[in-house]
Amino acid sequence: MKLELIGHNEKYALEQSLLALFPDERPVYGAIEDGDTRCARVTMTEDAQRVTFVTELSFDGRRAEKRYSYPLSGDDYTREGQRRHALGLSFFGAAKDALGIEPPWGSLTGVRPTKVALALLREGGRALAERELAETYCVTPARRALAIEAAEAGQKAAAALRPNDISLYVGIPFCPTRCAYCSFVSQSVEKTLAMVEPYLDALENEIEAAGEMVREQSLRIKSFYMGGGTPTTLSAAQMDRLLTALEARFDFASLAELTIEAGRPDTIARDKLDVLKRHSVTRLSVNPQSMNDRVLAAIGRRHTSEDVRRAMALVKEAGFAHVNMDLIAGLSEDTPESFARSLDECLAMGADNITVHTLSLKRGSRLTLEQNAPDGRIPGAEDVAKMLDYANGTLRKHGYAPYYLYRQKYMSGSFENVGWTLPGAQSLYNIYIMEELHGILSLGAGGSTKMVGRSDNGDALIRRAFNAKYPKEYIERPEKWRANLKEFSDFYSEKRS
């Protein structure tokens, strides 16, 4: 779509709106000409008290114009957010009028719709949040409920935190094979088996240094999460070695939960589960993504639905306190009926925490890189909506409630990912990281450390530091993680001063 900006350069906010409302379009900037059939002219005017955006949108002969004005106040950062808010509502209003569309999230864009819901809850409670999400942002009833309930779960989790609480994440960037939809930093262990032991050696060095830094800063580990990749790609002996090293370097006495992703059922074995139980793991995540063998083959998984059943039987027999299962709506070859059967089976297997993702065609995934609809048919937005509607109704009927959610670029139908939980089974780590409630210290290749504090005027202060992305680079460049640990230490020293 041709985009002409007058009086401003708010490309990021405009592109967020474009992707949400016109997922098949990509921005092209320049002056609109007579022959342009898909275009929008977005004009901003501003004085000391107010900003106004006017969007004139044309899409294949359908035209609309929408003006939106918003008061300006506060510092420069706050005003920038107010401008983007006004731009989004102006662009959304024009698109809505021109196309007659009712997107599920209305005019809300970005990763965290709960951020808006939480601000409204703090300002005026649930009634105000419900009214504003409906009237100002045009969010549908089902999505309003998701946002408000997840925001309330975040409020509850925040109330139980202490100022020196953080979470610890350890990344194991290896998988049995690489899934077609995946863009995470992960290596097929078939190709990189020789790298696992050197990786663990390097990781233990970082663990030792990180544990010392956490003690010096008097930080308290509230939750621990080992993800990837697939951590249970490690052998039982390797997992025992790693968890022993972590327990020796960190004080886990205050842990509310200890989670290990065992996402691929073809990596789950009794000896590994015995190791995890001995190390007091409280939550295991088993992620079939689908219980349809045709879908599993299409996305590059070598396990079958029967392997999932076998793995879950072992997990239940081992007696972990909580078990999470993940499904993805919109995978190649899936249908609403097949997705419904997958969800029903996850419920029957006894998972007390179920995460329902929406397929996101990420830039680095094989589904995106390959051409001509690889691996079979990818369901359209209408079918994905049916899958998510079934999940919403069915999970609520069985006593599950939404407790965290987020969105991503290039999601089918511009929907969402939602964590659902039975009472008391929610993953606190997921709430902490998504709602940015406290710092996340991330160790290992591809680790994304997040430092969370408050500025002098009370606004959230977020800093990030990234480890080397790939295992080989991580092994060869320890100076990178050392610099990140120092930055983390300096941040919390400044926070106390």
Coordinates of C-alpha atoms in Angstrom, one line a residue:
M1 CA 0.0 0.0 0.0
K2 CA 1.3 3.5 -0.9
L3 CA 1.6 5.6 2.2
E4 CA 2.0 9.4 2.2
L5 CA 3.0 11.0 5.5
I6 CA 2.4 14.8 5.9
G7 CA 3.6 16.7 9.0
H8 CA 5.2 13.7 10.7
N9 CA 7.3 10.6 10.3
E10 CA 5.4 8.0 12.4
K11 CA 6.3 5.1 10.2
Y12 CA 6.5 2.5 13.0
A13 CA 3.0 3.1 14.4
L14 CA 1.5 3.3 10.9
E15 CA 3.1 0.0 9.8
Q16 CA 1.7 -1.7 12.9
S17 CA -1.8 -0.6 12.0
L18 CA -1.2 -1.6 8.4
L19 CA -0.1 -5.1 9.3
A20 CA -3.0 -5.6 11.6
L21 CA -5.7 -4.3 9.2
F22 CA -4.2 -5.3 5.9
P23 CA -2.0 -8.3 6.6
D24 CA -1.3 -9.0 2.9
E25 CA -0.1 -5.4 2.2
R26 CA 3.4 -4.0 2.7
P27 CA 4.2 -0.3 3.0
V28 CA 5.6 1.8 0.1
Y29 CA 6.3 5.4 0.9
G30 CA 5.8 8.3 -1.4
A31 CA 3.4 10.9 -2.8
I32 CA 0.1 9.5 -3.8
E33 CA -0.6 9.7 -7.6
D34 CA -3.8 9.5 -9.6
G35 CA -3.2 5.8 -10.5
D36 CA -2.7 4.6 -7.0
T37 CA -5.6 2.2 -6.0
R38 CA -4.4 1.1 -2.6
C39 CA -3.1 4.1 -0.7
A40 CA -3.5 6.2 2.4
R41 CA -2.5 9.9 3.1
V42 CA -2.0 10.5 6.8
T43 CA -1.7 14.1 7.9
M44 CA -0.7 15.3 11.3
T45 CA -1.3 18.8 12.8
E46 CA -0.3 19.7 16.3
D47 CA -0.3 22.6 18.8
A48 CA 0.8 22.8 22.4
Q49 CA -2.4 21.1 23.7
R50 CA -3.6 18.7 21.0
V51 CA -2.5 16.5 18.1
T52 CA -4.8 15.7 15.2
F53 CA -4.5 13.0 12.5
V54 CA -6.5 12.8 9.3
T55 CA -6.3 9.6 7.3
E56 CA -7.6 9.6 3.7
L57 CA -7.7 5.9 2.6
S58 CA -8.4 4.3 -0.7
F59 CA -8.6 0.6 -1.3
D60 CA -9.7 -0.8 -4.7
G61 CA -12.3 1.9 -5.3
R62 CA -13.5 2.1 -1.7
R63 CA -12.7 5.4 0.1
A64 CA -13.0 6.9 3.6
E65 CA -11.6 9.7 5.6
K66 CA -11.2 9.7 9.4
R67 CA -10.1 12.6 11.7
Y68 CA -9.0 11.8 15.3
S69 CA -7.8 14.4 17.8
Y70 CA -6.1 13.7 21.1
P71 CA -4.9 15.9 24.0
L72 CA -1.2 16.2 24.6
S73 CA 0.4 16.2 28.1
G74 CA 3.4 15.1 30.0
D75 CA 7.0 14.6 28.8
D76 CA 8.3 14.0 25.3
Y77 CA 8.1 10.2 25.7
T78 CA 4.4 10.4 26.9
R79 CA 3.5 12.7 24.0
E80 CA 5.0 10.4 21.5
G81 CA 2.7 7.6 22.8
Q82 CA -0.2 10.0 22.5
R83 CA 0.6 10.8 18.9
R84 CA 0.8 7.1 18.0
H85 CA -2.5 6.5 19.8
A86 CA -4.2 9.2 17.7
L87 CA -2.6 7.9 14.5
G88 CA -3.8 4.4 15.1
L89 CA -7.3 5.4 15.8
S90 CA -7.4 7.6 12.7
F91 CA -6.1 4.9 10.4
F92 CA -8.3 2.3 11.9
G93 CA -11.4 4.4 11.6
A94 CA -10.7 5.1 7.9
A95 CA -10.1 1.4 7.2
K96 CA -13.2 0.3 9.1
D97 CA -15.4 2.8 7.2
A98 CA -13.9 1.9 3.8
L99 CA -14.0 -1.8 4.1
G100 CA -16.7 -2.4 6.7
I101 CA -14.3 -4.6 8.7
E102 CA -14.5 -5.5 12.4
P103 CA -11.0 -6.8 13.4
P104 CA -11.1 -8.8 16.6
W105 CA -8.6 -6.4 18.3
G106 CA -10.2 -3.3 16.8
S107 CA -7.6 -0.5 16.6
L108 CA -5.2 -2.1 19.1
T109 CA -1.8 -3.0 17.6
G110 CA 1.5 -4.2 19.1
V111 CA 2.5 -7.2 21.2
R112 CA 0.7 -6.5 24.4
P113 CA -3.0 -5.5 24.3
T114 CA -3.1 -6.1 28.0
K115 CA -1.0 -3.0 28.5
V116 CA -4.0 -0.9 27.5
A117 CA -6.4 -3.0 29.6
L118 CA -4.1 -2.7 32.7
A119 CA -3.9 1.1 32.4
L120 CA -7.7 1.3 32.2
L121 CA -8.1 -1.1 35.2
R122 CA -5.8 1.1 37.3
E123 CA -7.6 4.3 36.2
G124 CA -11.2 3.2 36.8
G125 CA -11.6 -0.5 37.3
R126 CA -13.2 -3.2 35.2
A127 CA -16.2 -1.1 34.1
L128 CA -14.0 1.6 32.6
A129 CA -11.8 -1.0 30.9
E130 CA -14.8 -2.7 29.4
R131 CA -16.3 0.5 28.1
E132 CA -13.1 2.0 26.7
L133 CA -12.0 -1.2 25.0
A134 CA -15.5 -1.4 23.4
E135 CA -16.2 2.3 22.5
T136 CA -12.8 3.8 21.9
Y137 CA -10.8 0.8 20.6
C138 CA -13.6 -1.2 19.0
V139 CA -12.3 -4.5 20.5
T140 CA -14.8 -7.4 20.2
P141 CA -16.4 -8.8 23.3
A142 CA -14.4 -12.0 23.3
R143 CA -11.1 -10.2 23.0
R144 CA -12.1 -7.6 25.6
A145 CA -12.6 -10.5 28.1
L146 CA -9.2 -12.0 27.2
A147 CA -7.4 -8.7 27.7
I148 CA -9.1 -7.8 31.0
E149 CA -8.7 -11.2 32.6
A150 CA -5.0 -11.4 31.6
A151 CA -4.4 -7.9 32.9
E152 CA -6.1 -8.9 36.2
A153 CA -3.8 -12.0 36.4
G154 CA -0.9 -9.7 35.9
Q155 CA -2.0 -7.4 38.7
K156 CA -2.3 -10.3 41.1
A157 CA 1.2 -11.6 40.2
A158 CA 2.7 -8.2 40.6
A159 CA 1.2 -7.8 44.1
A160 CA 3.2 -10.8 45.3
L161 CA 6.6 -9.6 44.1
R162 CA 9.4 -8.0 46.1
P163 CA 11.7 -5.2 44.8
N164 CA 14.7 -7.5 44.5
D165 CA 12.9 -10.4 42.7
I166 CA 14.0 -11.5 39.2
S167 CA 13.5 -14.6 37.1
L168 CA 16.2 -16.8 35.6
Y169 CA 16.1 -18.2 32.0
V170 CA 18.5 -20.8 30.6
G171 CA 18.4 -21.5 26.8
I172 CA 19.2 -24.9 25.3
P173 CA 19.3 -24.1 21.5
F174 CA 19.0 -27.7 20.2
C175 CA 16.1 -29.6 18.8
P176 CA 15.7 -33.1 17.3
T177 CA 14.7 -31.4 14.0
R178 CA 13.7 -27.9 13.0
C179 CA 9.9 -27.2 12.7
A180 CA 8.7 -25.5 9.5
Y181 CA 7.2 -22.6 11.4
C182 CA 10.1 -22.0 13.7
S183 CA 12.4 -18.9 13.7
F184 CA 13.9 -19.4 17.1
V185 CA 17.7 -19.8 17.6
S186 CA 17.8 -23.6 17.5
Q187 CA 20.0 -26.2 15.8
S188 CA 19.1 -29.7 14.7
V189 CA 21.0 -32.0 17.1
E190 CA 21.4 -34.4 14.3
K191 CA 23.8 -31.9 12.6
T192 CA 25.3 -30.4 15.8
L193 CA 25.6 -33.3 18.2
A194 CA 29.4 -32.6 18.7
M195 CA 28.6 -29.0 19.8
V196 CA 26.4 -30.0 22.8
E197 CA 29.2 -30.7 25.2
P198 CA 31.2 -27.6 24.4
Y199 CA 28.0 -25.6 24.7
L200 CA 27.4 -27.0 28.2
D201 CA 31.0 -26.2 29.2
A202 CA 30.5 -22.6 28.0
L203 CA 27.1 -22.3 29.7
E204 CA 28.5 -23.5 33.0
N205 CA 31.1 -20.7 32.9
E206 CA 28.3 -18.2 32.4
I207 CA 26.2 -19.8 35.2
E208 CA 29.1 -19.5 37.6
A209 CA 29.6 -15.8 36.8
A210 CA 25.9 -15.0 36.8
G211 CA 25.4 -16.8 40.2
E212 CA 28.1 -14.7 41.7
M213 CA 26.6 -11.5 40.3
V214 CA 23.1 -12.3 41.6
R215 CA 24.5 -12.9 45.1
E216 CA 26.5 -9.6 45.1
Q217 CA 23.3 -7.7 44.1
S218 CA 21.2 -9.5 46.7
L219 CA 18.7 -10.5 44.1
R220 CA 16.1 -13.2 44.7
I221 CA 15.2 -15.8 42.0
K222 CA 11.4 -16.0 41.9
S223 CA 11.0 -18.3 38.9
F224 CA 13.2 -20.4 36.8
Y225 CA 12.5 -21.4 33.2
M226 CA 14.6 -23.6 30.9
G227 CA 13.6 -23.2 27.3
G228 CA 15.0 -23.5 23.8
G229 CA 15.1 -25.2 21.4
T230 CA 14.2 -28.3 23.4
P231 CA 16.0 -28.8 26.7
T232 CA 15.1 -32.4 26.8
T233 CA 17.2 -32.9 23.7
L234 CA 20.0 -33.2 26.3
S235 CA 20.7 -36.7 27.7
A236 CA 19.7 -37.5 31.3
A237 CA 23.4 -37.2 32.3
Q238 CA 23.7 -33.8 30.6
M239 CA 20.5 -32.5 32.2
D240 CA 21.7 -33.7 35.6
R241 CA 25.0 -32.0 35.1
L242 CA 23.3 -28.7 34.1
L243 CA 20.8 -28.6 36.9
T244 CA 23.4 -29.5 39.5
A245 CA 25.6 -26.6 38.3
L246 CA 22.6 -24.2 38.5
E247 CA 21.7 -25.4 42.1
A248 CA 25.3 -24.9 43.2
R249 CA 25.5 -21.3 41.9
F250 CA 22.0 -20.0 42.6
D251 CA 19.9 -19.9 45.7
F252 CA 16.5 -21.5 44.7
A253 CA 15.0 -21.4 48.2
S254 CA 12.5 -18.7 47.1
L255 CA 11.5 -20.3 43.8
A256 CA 7.7 -20.2 43.2
E257 CA 8.1 -22.5 40.2
L258 CA 10.8 -24.4 38.2
T259 CA 9.8 -25.1 34.6
I260 CA 11.5 -27.2 31.9
E261 CA 10.3 -27.3 28.3
A262 CA 10.1 -30.9 27.2
G263 CA 8.3 -29.6 24.1
R264 CA 9.1 -32.5 21.7
P265 CA 7.6 -35.8 22.9
D266 CA 10.3 -37.7 21.0
T267 CA 12.8 -36.3 23.6
I268 CA 10.9 -37.5 26.7
A269 CA 12.2 -40.7 28.4
R270 CA 11.8 -42.1 31.9
D271 CA 15.4 -41.6 32.8
K272 CA 15.2 -37.8 31.9
L273 CA 12.0 -37.4 33.9
D274 CA 13.6 -39.1 36.9
V275 CA 16.4 -36.5 36.8
L276 CA 13.9 -33.7 36.6
K277 CA 12.0 -35.0 39.6
R278 CA 15.2 -35.3 41.6
H279 CA 15.9 -31.7 40.9
S280 CA 12.5 -30.6 42.1
V281 CA 11.1 -29.5 38.7
T282 CA 7.5 -28.3 39.3
R283 CA 6.3 -27.7 35.8
L284 CA 6.8 -29.6 32.5
S285 CA 5.8 -28.3 29.1
V286 CA 4.9 -30.9 26.5
N287 CA 4.0 -29.3 23.2
P288 CA 2.4 -31.4 20.6
Q289 CA 1.2 -28.4 18.5
S290 CA -1.3 -30.8 16.9
M291 CA -2.6 -34.3 17.5
N292 CA -3.1 -34.8 13.8
D293 CA -0.3 -36.9 12.3
R294 CA -0.8 -35.3 8.8
V295 CA -0.2 -31.9 10.3
L296 CA 2.8 -33.1 12.3
A297 CA 4.4 -34.4 9.2
A298 CA 3.7 -31.2 7.3
I299 CA 5.4 -29.0 9.9
G300 CA 8.5 -31.2 10.0
R301 CA 8.0 -33.1 13.2
R302 CA 9.2 -36.7 13.3
H303 CA 7.0 -37.8 16.2
T304 CA 3.3 -38.9 15.9
S305 CA 0.3 -38.3 18.0
E306 CA 0.8 -41.7 19.6
D307 CA 4.3 -40.5 20.8
V308 CA 2.6 -37.6 22.5
R309 CA 0.2 -40.0 24.3
R310 CA 3.1 -42.1 25.4
A311 CA 5.1 -39.1 26.6
M312 CA 2.2 -37.7 28.6
A313 CA 1.6 -41.1 30.2
L314 CA 5.2 -41.1 31.4
V315 CA 4.9 -37.5 32.6
K316 CA 1.7 -38.1 34.5
E317 CA 3.2 -41.3 36.1
A318 CA 6.2 -39.2 37.2
G319 CA 3.9 -37.0 39.2
F320 CA 4.9 -33.4 38.2
A321 CA 2.7 -30.8 39.9
H322 CA 1.8 -29.0 36.7
V323 CA 1.9 -29.9 33.0
N324 CA 1.5 -27.5 30.1
M325 CA 0.6 -28.4 26.5
D326 CA 0.8 -26.1 23.5
L327 CA -1.3 -26.1 20.4
I328 CA -1.0 -23.9 17.3
A329 CA -4.1 -22.7 15.4
G330 CA -3.5 -22.3 11.6
L331 CA -0.8 -25.0 10.9
S332 CA -0.4 -26.5 7.4
E333 CA -3.1 -29.2 6.6
D334 CA -5.1 -28.4 9.8
T335 CA -8.8 -27.8 9.8
P336 CA -11.2 -26.4 12.5
E337 CA -12.5 -30.0 13.1
S338 CA -9.0 -31.4 13.4
F339 CA -7.9 -28.6 15.7
A340 CA -10.9 -29.2 17.9
R341 CA -10.0 -32.9 18.2
S342 CA -6.5 -32.0 19.2
L343 CA -7.7 -29.6 22.0
D344 CA -10.2 -32.2 23.3
E345 CA -7.4 -34.8 23.5
C346 CA -5.1 -32.4 25.4
L347 CA -7.9 -31.8 27.9
A348 CA -8.4 -35.6 28.2
M349 CA -4.7 -36.1 28.9
G350 CA -5.0 -33.9 31.9
A351 CA -2.9 -30.8 31.1
D352 CA -3.8 -28.1 33.7
N353 CA -2.3 -25.4 31.6
I354 CA -2.9 -25.1 27.8
T355 CA -1.4 -22.5 25.6
V356 CA -3.2 -21.8 22.3
H357 CA -0.9 -20.1 19.8
T358 CA -1.9 -18.6 16.4
L359 CA 0.5 -19.4 13.6
S360 CA 2.8 -16.5 12.8
L361 CA 4.7 -16.7 9.5
K362 CA 8.0 -15.5 10.8
R363 CA 10.7 -14.2 8.6
G364 CA 13.2 -16.9 9.5
S365 CA 10.9 -19.9 9.3
R366 CA 10.9 -22.4 6.5
L367 CA 7.2 -21.8 5.8
T368 CA 8.1 -18.2 5.0
L369 CA 11.4 -18.9 3.1
E370 CA 9.9 -21.5 0.9
Q371 CA 7.5 -20.6 -1.9
N372 CA 4.2 -21.8 -3.3
A373 CA 2.5 -22.9 0.0
P374 CA 5.0 -25.5 1.1
D375 CA 3.9 -28.5 3.2
G376 CA 0.3 -28.3 2.1
R377 CA -2.6 -25.9 2.7
I378 CA -2.3 -23.2 5.4
P379 CA -5.7 -22.4 6.8
G380 CA -7.1 -18.9 6.2
A381 CA -8.2 -16.4 8.7
E382 CA -11.8 -17.6 8.8
D383 CA -10.8 -21.2 9.7
V384 CA -8.3 -19.9 12.3
A385 CA -11.1 -17.8 13.9
K386 CA -13.2 -21.0 14.2
M387 CA -10.3 -22.8 15.9
L388 CA -9.8 -20.0 18.4
D389 CA -13.5 -19.6 19.0
Y390 CA -13.7 -23.3 19.8
A391 CA -10.7 -23.1 22.1
N392 CA -12.2 -20.1 24.0
G393 CA -15.6 -21.7 24.6
T394 CA -14.3 -25.2 25.3
L395 CA -11.5 -24.2 27.7
R396 CA -13.9 -21.9 29.7
K397 CA -16.4 -24.7 29.9
H398 CA -13.8 -26.9 31.5
G399 CA -12.8 -24.3 34.1
Y400 CA -9.8 -22.7 32.4
A401 CA -9.2 -19.0 32.4
P402 CA -6.9 -16.8 30.3
Y403 CA -3.9 -15.5 32.3
Y404 CA -1.4 -14.1 29.8
L405 CA -1.6 -13.2 26.1
Y406 CA 0.5 -11.6 23.4
R407 CA 0.4 -10.9 19.7
Q408 CA 3.1 -11.1 17.0
K409 CA 3.6 -9.7 13.5
Y410 CA 2.3 -11.7 10.6
M411 CA -0.2 -13.7 12.6
S412 CA -3.1 -15.4 10.8
G413 CA -6.1 -13.1 11.1
S414 CA -4.2 -10.8 13.4
F415 CA -5.3 -12.8 16.4
E416 CA -3.3 -13.7 19.5
N417 CA -1.5 -16.3 21.6
V418 CA -3.2 -17.1 24.9
G419 CA -2.2 -19.1 28.0
W420 CA -5.1 -20.8 29.7
T421 CA -5.0 -22.3 33.2
L422 CA -7.0 -24.1 35.8
P423 CA -7.0 -22.3 39.1
G424 CA -3.6 -22.2 40.6
A425 CA -1.8 -23.7 37.6
Q426 CA -0.7 -20.5 35.9
S427 CA 3.0 -20.1 34.8
L428 CA 4.2 -17.1 36.7
Y429 CA 7.3 -16.8 34.5
N430 CA 5.0 -16.2 31.5
I431 CA 3.2 -13.4 33.3
Y432 CA 6.4 -11.8 34.6
I433 CA 8.0 -11.7 31.1
M434 CA 5.0 -10.6 29.2
E435 CA 3.8 -7.9 31.6
E436 CA 7.4 -6.8 32.3
L437 CA 6.9 -7.1 36.0
H438 CA 10.6 -7.7 36.9
G439 CA 14.0 -8.5 35.4
I440 CA 14.7 -11.6 33.4
L441 CA 18.3 -12.8 33.5
S442 CA 18.8 -15.0 30.4
L443 CA 21.8 -17.3 30.0
G444 CA 22.9 -19.2 27.0
A445 CA 23.0 -18.7 23.2
G446 CA 20.2 -16.3 22.0
G447 CA 19.5 -15.2 25.6
S448 CA 17.5 -12.0 25.8
T449 CA 18.0 -10.4 29.2
K450 CA 15.5 -7.8 30.3
M451 CA 16.1 -5.3 33.1
V452 CA 13.0 -3.7 34.6
G453 CA 12.8 -0.6 36.8
R454 CA 11.2 2.8 37.2
S455 CA 12.4 6.2 36.1
D456 CA 12.3 9.2 38.3
N457 CA 8.8 10.2 37.1
G458 CA 7.4 6.6 37.7
D459 CA 7.4 5.4 34.1
A460 CA 8.6 1.9 33.4
L461 CA 12.3 1.8 32.6
I462 CA 13.2 -1.2 30.4
R463 CA 16.7 -2.1 29.2
R464 CA 17.7 -5.2 27.2
A465 CA 20.9 -7.1 26.6
F466 CA 21.4 -9.9 24.1
N467 CA 23.8 -12.8 24.2
A468 CA 25.5 -14.1 21.1
K469 CA 22.8 -15.6 18.9
Y470 CA 24.2 -19.0 17.8
P471 CA 25.8 -21.8 19.8
K472 CA 29.2 -21.6 18.0
E473 CA 29.4 -17.8 18.4
Y474 CA 28.3 -18.1 22.1
I475 CA 31.1 -20.6 22.7
E476 CA 33.7 -18.5 21.0
R477 CA 32.7 -15.1 22.4
P478 CA 32.4 -15.2 26.2
E479 CA 33.2 -11.5 26.3
K480 CA 29.6 -10.9 25.1
W481 CA 27.9 -12.5 28.0
R482 CA 30.4 -11.0 30.4
A483 CA 29.5 -7.6 29.2
N484 CA 25.8 -8.4 29.6
L485 CA 26.2 -9.6 33.2
K486 CA 28.0 -6.4 34.0
E487 CA 25.2 -4.3 32.5
F488 CA 22.7 -6.3 34.5
S489 CA 24.7 -5.7 37.7
D490 CA 25.1 -2.0 37.0
F491 CA 21.4 -1.6 36.3
Y492 CA 20.4 -3.0 39.7
S493 CA 23.2 -1.1 41.5
E494 CA 21.7 2.1 40.0
K495 CA 18.2 1.0 40.9
R496 CA 19.0 0.8 44.6
S497 CA 20.9 4.1 44.7

